Amino acid sequence: MGAQIPVARTALTGQRTGALTAIGADIACLGLGIVNVVFLGRPDAGDRGWILLDAGLPGTASRIAAAAAARFGPHARPAAIVMTHGHFDHVGALQELADRWDAPVYAHPDELPYLDGTRSYPPPDPGVGGMMARLSPLYPRRPVDLGARLRPLAQDGGIPRLADWEWIHSPGHTPGHVALWRARDRTLLSGDAIITTRQEGAYAALVQPPELHGPPAYFTSDWPAAAASVRRLARLRPETLVPLHGRPLGGPQMREALDRLAREFEQVAMPPEAAQSLAGASRGHLR
């Protein structure tokens, strides 16, 4: 899988301050090599006044906690940790942070089996191209077990302490993947449903030239669902797109690329074998 939909660097958004990239007054991203976590809340939110979105790679708990202390104060704990999904690069510091902060963890009901120790993710597809994909059989797939800290997200789409945000079920990459959406300023936290770097390649995953991509191909288990999720999110017409792989993008150039990704998803985002299989199934359905 090569470069998908390049985006001009002028679409990059956010202001870098120390380790964090701030997007507006109440969103800040922390890059942890190949993945991001997001802090939701104003710097004066105080103890239990903010939310952490996802929990990065193993070994990054101290970096996440230090960034949280720098932003919110040394004793400010999150009201909750919200998970877009439970892959290894998003839960790496989850148990340690949840224990440190005595924080509940929220996820979509369909994702709970991967966070309560009962189900492992399907095996990866190392044949989609790129060094990260070739290494994917080595990545952990076993579930974490959060015990009593784990809670299902509210069925009404609400998120604890974030009255103007809602979660949107966006399956495909995983069964219970969610994105977060704020309608008042059209901000989309897309998780891994839409990313802005070629995650399959090691160089691109680290350097992150801005591009619009579907979810990381080596760990996406349901391509028709992934396509439907991208199209659903594109219809929101976001002004700002904050992914968990890659850098935040905004404005009309981003939306133009997102519209193209939605239109051409099968051609530009899916591995050829998956696209051919889907096309064959569609032809068989029409007979």
Short mmCIF file of C-alpha atoms in Angstrom, two decimals:
data_model
loop_
_atom_site.label_atom_id
_atom_site.label_comp_id
_atom_site.label_asym_id
_atom_site.label_seq_id
_atom_site.Cartn_x
_atom_site.Cartn_y
_atom_site.Cartn_z
CA MET A 1 0.00 0.00 0.00
CA GLY A 2 1.58 3.27 -1.10
CA ALA A 3 0.83 6.89 -0.31
CA GLN A 4 -2.90 7.39 -0.34
CA ILE A 5 -4.17 10.99 -0.37
CA PRO A 6 -1.50 13.66 0.20
CA VAL A 7 -2.56 16.83 1.99
CA ALA A 8 -0.77 20.17 1.77
CA ARG A 9 1.27 21.07 4.84
CA THR A 10 -0.78 24.26 5.10
CA ALA A 11 -3.60 22.05 6.42
CA LEU A 12 -1.58 21.19 9.54
CA THR A 13 -3.15 22.74 12.62
CA GLY A 14 -2.32 23.20 16.29
CA GLN A 15 0.32 25.07 18.28
CA ARG A 16 3.26 23.19 19.75
CA THR A 17 4.05 24.05 23.38
CA GLY A 18 6.65 21.81 24.96
CA ALA A 19 5.64 18.19 24.46
CA LEU A 20 2.02 19.06 23.65
CA THR A 21 0.25 20.30 20.54
CA ALA A 22 -2.72 22.45 21.52
CA ILE A 23 -5.78 22.60 19.28
CA GLY A 24 -7.87 25.46 20.57
CA ALA A 25 -8.28 26.05 24.29
CA ASP A 26 -9.31 22.61 25.50
CA ILE A 27 -7.68 19.95 23.31
CA ALA A 28 -4.03 18.94 23.49
CA CYS A 29 -2.22 16.04 21.78
CA LEU A 30 0.81 14.23 23.08
CA GLY A 31 2.82 12.35 20.47
CA LEU A 32 4.37 9.09 21.67
CA GLY A 33 6.37 8.00 18.65
CA ILE A 34 3.89 6.20 16.41
CA VAL A 35 0.71 7.04 18.36
CA ASN A 36 -0.96 9.97 20.13
CA VAL A 37 -3.00 10.45 23.27
CA VAL A 38 -5.35 13.40 23.71
CA PHE A 39 -6.11 15.54 26.76
CA LEU A 40 -9.62 17.03 26.76
CA GLY A 41 -10.17 19.96 29.11
CA ARG A 42 -8.93 23.48 29.66
CA PRO A 43 -5.64 23.90 31.53
CA ASP A 44 -7.58 25.24 34.55
CA ALA A 45 -9.92 22.22 34.63
CA GLY A 46 -8.44 21.01 37.91
CA ASP A 47 -8.77 17.65 39.64
CA ARG A 48 -11.32 15.36 37.92
CA GLY A 49 -12.12 18.12 35.43
CA TRP A 50 -10.54 16.61 32.32
CA ILE A 51 -10.49 13.40 30.24
CA LEU A 52 -7.66 11.33 28.78
CA LEU A 53 -8.38 9.75 25.40
CA ASP A 54 -6.46 6.47 25.02
CA ALA A 55 -3.28 5.46 26.80
CA GLY A 56 -0.45 4.99 24.32
CA LEU A 57 2.34 2.44 24.10
CA PRO A 58 3.78 0.29 26.88
CA GLY A 59 6.35 2.20 28.89
CA THR A 60 4.82 5.66 28.30
CA ALA A 61 2.85 6.10 31.54
CA SER A 62 5.42 8.49 33.04
CA ARG A 63 5.46 10.66 29.91
CA ILE A 64 1.66 10.83 29.83
CA ALA A 65 1.44 11.61 33.55
CA ALA A 66 4.13 14.30 33.27
CA ALA A 67 2.33 15.96 30.35
CA ALA A 68 -0.95 15.84 32.28
CA ALA A 69 0.71 17.44 35.31
CA ALA A 70 2.25 20.16 33.16
CA ARG A 71 -1.12 20.96 31.60
CA PHE A 72 -3.54 20.58 34.50
CA GLY A 73 -1.40 20.75 37.64
CA PRO A 74 0.58 18.16 39.61
CA HIS A 75 -2.41 16.81 41.55
CA ALA A 76 -5.08 17.01 38.83
CA ARG A 77 -6.46 13.56 38.00
CA PRO A 78 -8.78 12.84 35.06
CA ALA A 79 -12.47 12.22 35.59
CA ALA A 80 -12.06 9.18 33.33
CA ILE A 81 -9.98 7.56 30.61
CA VAL A 82 -12.00 7.05 27.42
CA MET A 83 -10.83 4.44 24.93
CA THR A 84 -11.34 4.60 21.18
CA HIS A 85 -10.39 0.90 21.12
CA GLY A 86 -8.09 -1.56 22.83
CA HIS A 87 -5.16 -2.32 20.51
CA PHE A 88 -1.74 -2.63 22.17
CA ASP A 89 -0.55 0.83 21.10
CA HIS A 90 -3.58 2.44 22.75
CA VAL A 91 -3.68 0.49 26.04
CA GLY A 92 0.04 0.28 26.78
CA ALA A 93 -0.05 2.54 29.84
CA LEU A 94 -3.74 2.08 30.62
CA GLN A 95 -3.58 -0.15 33.68
CA GLU A 96 -0.77 1.85 35.29
CA LEU A 97 -2.47 5.21 34.70
CA ALA A 98 -5.91 4.02 35.80
CA ASP A 99 -4.39 2.75 39.04
CA ARG A 100 -2.25 5.85 39.57
CA TRP A 101 -5.20 8.18 39.10
CA ASP A 102 -7.91 5.86 40.51
CA ALA A 103 -9.82 6.55 37.29
CA PRO A 104 -12.64 4.64 35.58
CA VAL A 105 -12.12 3.52 31.99
CA TYR A 106 -14.92 3.83 29.42
CA ALA A 107 -15.26 1.98 26.10
CA HIS A 108 -17.96 0.91 23.67
CA PRO A 109 -19.81 -2.25 24.78
CA ASP A 110 -18.49 -4.13 21.72
CA GLU A 111 -14.92 -3.37 22.81
CA LEU A 112 -15.30 -4.49 26.42
CA PRO A 113 -14.25 -8.14 25.80
CA TYR A 114 -10.83 -6.87 24.67
CA LEU A 115 -10.48 -4.85 27.87
CA ASP A 116 -11.81 -7.32 30.43
CA GLY A 117 -9.52 -10.20 29.57
CA THR A 118 -12.00 -12.41 27.74
CA ARG A 119 -11.13 -12.03 24.06
CA SER A 120 -8.01 -11.51 21.93
CA TYR A 121 -7.98 -9.57 18.67
CA PRO A 122 -7.75 -11.47 15.36
CA PRO A 123 -4.25 -12.07 13.97
CA PRO A 124 -2.74 -9.24 11.91
CA ASP A 125 -2.15 -9.19 8.16
CA PRO A 126 1.61 -8.70 7.64
CA GLY A 127 1.23 -8.85 3.86
CA VAL A 128 -0.27 -5.38 3.33
CA GLY A 129 3.18 -3.83 2.78
CA GLY A 130 5.51 -1.76 4.92
CA MET A 131 7.91 -2.48 7.79
CA MET A 132 5.34 -1.88 10.53
CA ALA A 133 3.04 -4.40 8.86
CA ARG A 134 5.82 -6.99 8.49
CA LEU A 135 6.52 -6.68 12.21
CA SER A 136 2.84 -6.90 13.17
CA PRO A 137 2.90 -10.63 14.09
CA LEU A 138 5.15 -9.57 17.00
CA TYR A 139 2.66 -7.02 18.36
CA PRO A 140 0.63 -8.04 21.43
CA ARG A 141 -2.96 -9.15 20.76
CA ARG A 142 -3.96 -10.49 24.16
CA PRO A 143 -6.56 -8.46 26.03
CA VAL A 144 -5.89 -6.37 29.10
CA ASP A 145 -8.09 -6.94 32.14
CA LEU A 146 -9.20 -3.73 33.84
CA GLY A 147 -11.52 -5.43 36.29
CA ALA A 148 -13.95 -3.16 38.12
CA ARG A 149 -12.53 0.02 36.57
CA LEU A 150 -14.07 -0.81 33.18
CA ARG A 151 -17.40 0.81 32.26
CA PRO A 152 -19.50 0.89 29.07
CA LEU A 153 -19.99 4.24 27.36
CA ALA A 154 -23.50 5.63 27.78
CA GLN A 155 -25.96 4.51 25.13
CA ASP A 156 -27.05 8.13 24.53
CA GLY A 157 -23.59 9.02 23.18
CA GLY A 158 -22.60 11.07 26.20
CA ILE A 159 -19.08 11.24 27.65
CA PRO A 160 -18.36 11.85 31.36
CA ARG A 161 -17.60 15.52 32.16
CA LEU A 162 -17.72 16.51 28.47
CA ALA A 163 -21.25 17.77 27.90
CA ASP A 164 -20.62 19.09 24.39
CA TRP A 165 -18.93 15.94 23.06
CA GLU A 166 -20.49 12.71 21.82
CA TRP A 167 -19.04 9.36 20.85
CA ILE A 168 -19.77 7.84 17.45
CA HIS A 169 -19.51 4.11 16.85
CA SER A 170 -17.07 3.69 13.96
CA PRO A 171 -16.31 -0.03 13.68
CA GLY A 172 -14.10 -1.80 11.18
CA HIS A 173 -10.64 -1.36 12.65
CA THR A 174 -12.09 -3.07 15.72
CA PRO A 175 -15.70 -4.02 16.55
CA GLY A 176 -16.15 -1.35 19.21
CA HIS A 177 -14.04 1.48 17.83
CA VAL A 178 -15.41 4.96 18.56
CA ALA A 179 -14.62 8.48 17.40
CA LEU A 180 -15.45 11.63 19.37
CA TRP A 181 -17.35 14.56 17.83
CA ARG A 182 -18.13 18.10 18.94
CA ALA A 183 -20.73 19.70 16.74
CA ARG A 184 -20.37 23.32 17.90
CA ASP A 185 -16.93 23.71 16.30
CA ARG A 186 -17.02 20.57 14.09
CA THR A 187 -14.04 18.91 15.75
CA LEU A 188 -13.55 15.20 15.08
CA LEU A 189 -11.26 13.00 17.17
CA SER A 190 -11.11 10.16 14.69
CA GLY A 191 -9.13 7.55 16.64
CA ASP A 192 -7.81 5.01 14.13
CA ALA A 193 -10.86 5.11 11.84
CA ILE A 194 -9.19 7.94 9.89
CA ILE A 195 -5.49 8.67 10.32
CA THR A 196 -3.12 11.17 8.75
CA THR A 197 0.00 9.09 8.16
CA ARG A 198 0.87 5.81 6.48
CA GLN A 199 0.98 3.66 9.59
CA GLU A 200 2.12 0.54 7.71
CA GLY A 201 5.54 2.05 6.95
CA ALA A 202 8.09 2.75 9.71
CA TYR A 203 9.50 5.93 8.12
CA ALA A 204 6.08 7.49 7.49
CA ALA A 205 4.80 6.47 10.94
CA LEU A 206 7.70 8.34 12.55
CA VAL A 207 8.07 11.35 10.21
CA GLN A 208 4.32 11.71 9.58
CA PRO A 209 4.02 13.64 6.31
CA PRO A 210 0.36 14.73 6.15
CA GLU A 211 -1.84 12.30 4.21
CA LEU A 212 -5.40 11.04 4.59
CA HIS A 213 -5.63 7.30 5.26
CA GLY A 214 -8.08 4.72 6.38
CA PRO A 215 -7.26 2.68 9.50
CA PRO A 216 -3.94 0.83 9.89
CA ALA A 217 -4.34 -2.01 7.41
CA TYR A 218 -2.51 -4.75 9.27
CA PHE A 219 -4.95 -4.65 12.21
CA THR A 220 -8.24 -3.83 10.46
CA SER A 221 -10.55 -6.83 10.70
CA ASP A 222 -13.72 -5.69 8.88
CA TRP A 223 -13.09 -3.64 5.74
CA PRO A 224 -16.74 -3.05 4.68
CA ALA A 225 -17.46 -1.70 8.17
CA ALA A 226 -14.31 0.46 8.03
CA ALA A 227 -15.44 1.95 4.71
CA ALA A 228 -18.90 2.70 6.11
CA SER A 229 -17.35 4.35 9.17
CA VAL A 230 -15.13 6.62 7.09
CA ARG A 231 -18.11 7.68 5.01
CA ARG A 232 -20.20 8.32 8.08
CA LEU A 233 -17.48 10.48 9.65
CA ALA A 234 -16.82 12.35 6.39
CA ARG A 235 -20.49 13.33 6.22
CA LEU A 236 -19.99 15.31 9.43
CA ARG A 237 -17.87 17.80 7.42
CA PRO A 238 -15.33 18.38 10.22
CA GLU A 239 -13.42 21.61 10.44
CA THR A 240 -10.66 19.99 12.51
CA LEU A 241 -9.50 16.37 12.38
CA VAL A 242 -7.44 15.01 15.28
CA PRO A 243 -6.25 11.42 14.65
CA LEU A 244 -4.43 9.06 16.98
CA HIS A 245 -1.82 8.31 14.31
CA GLY A 246 -0.43 11.34 12.52
CA ARG A 247 -0.84 15.08 13.03
CA PRO A 248 -3.98 17.22 13.35
CA LEU A 249 -5.33 18.73 10.14
CA GLY A 250 -7.97 21.35 9.45
CA GLY A 251 -9.76 23.44 6.89
CA PRO A 252 -10.95 22.97 3.32
CA GLN A 253 -7.86 21.07 2.09
CA MET A 254 -8.40 18.46 4.78
CA ARG A 255 -12.11 18.17 3.94
CA GLU A 256 -11.36 17.81 0.23
CA ALA A 257 -8.97 14.94 1.00
CA LEU A 258 -11.48 13.39 3.41
CA ASP A 259 -14.22 13.52 0.79
CA ARG A 260 -11.91 11.76 -1.66
CA LEU A 261 -11.02 9.12 0.93
CA ALA A 262 -14.72 8.47 1.48
CA ARG A 263 -15.45 8.25 -2.28
CA GLU A 264 -12.46 6.10 -3.18
CA PHE A 265 -11.97 4.10 0.01
CA GLU A 266 -11.94 0.69 -1.68
CA GLN A 267 -9.34 1.85 -4.22
CA VAL A 268 -6.98 3.83 -1.97
CA ALA A 269 -7.37 2.48 1.56
CA MET A 270 -8.06 -1.23 1.31
CA PRO A 271 -5.40 -3.87 0.63
CA PRO A 272 -5.86 -5.21 -2.93
CA GLU A 273 -6.89 -8.69 -1.79
CA ALA A 274 -9.57 -7.28 0.52
CA ALA A 275 -10.87 -4.97 -2.22
CA GLN A 276 -11.00 -7.81 -4.73
CA SER A 277 -12.82 -10.04 -2.24
CA LEU A 278 -15.36 -7.32 -1.54
CA ALA A 279 -15.86 -6.67 -5.25
CA GLY A 280 -16.34 -10.39 -5.88
CA ALA A 281 -18.91 -10.63 -3.10
CA SER A 282 -20.77 -7.64 -4.55
CA ARG A 283 -20.85 -9.21 -8.02
CA GLY A 284 -22.11 -12.46 -6.56
CA HIS A 285 -24.87 -10.62 -4.71
CA LEU A 286 -26.03 -8.98 -7.95
CA ARG A 287 -26.36 -12.28 -9.85
#
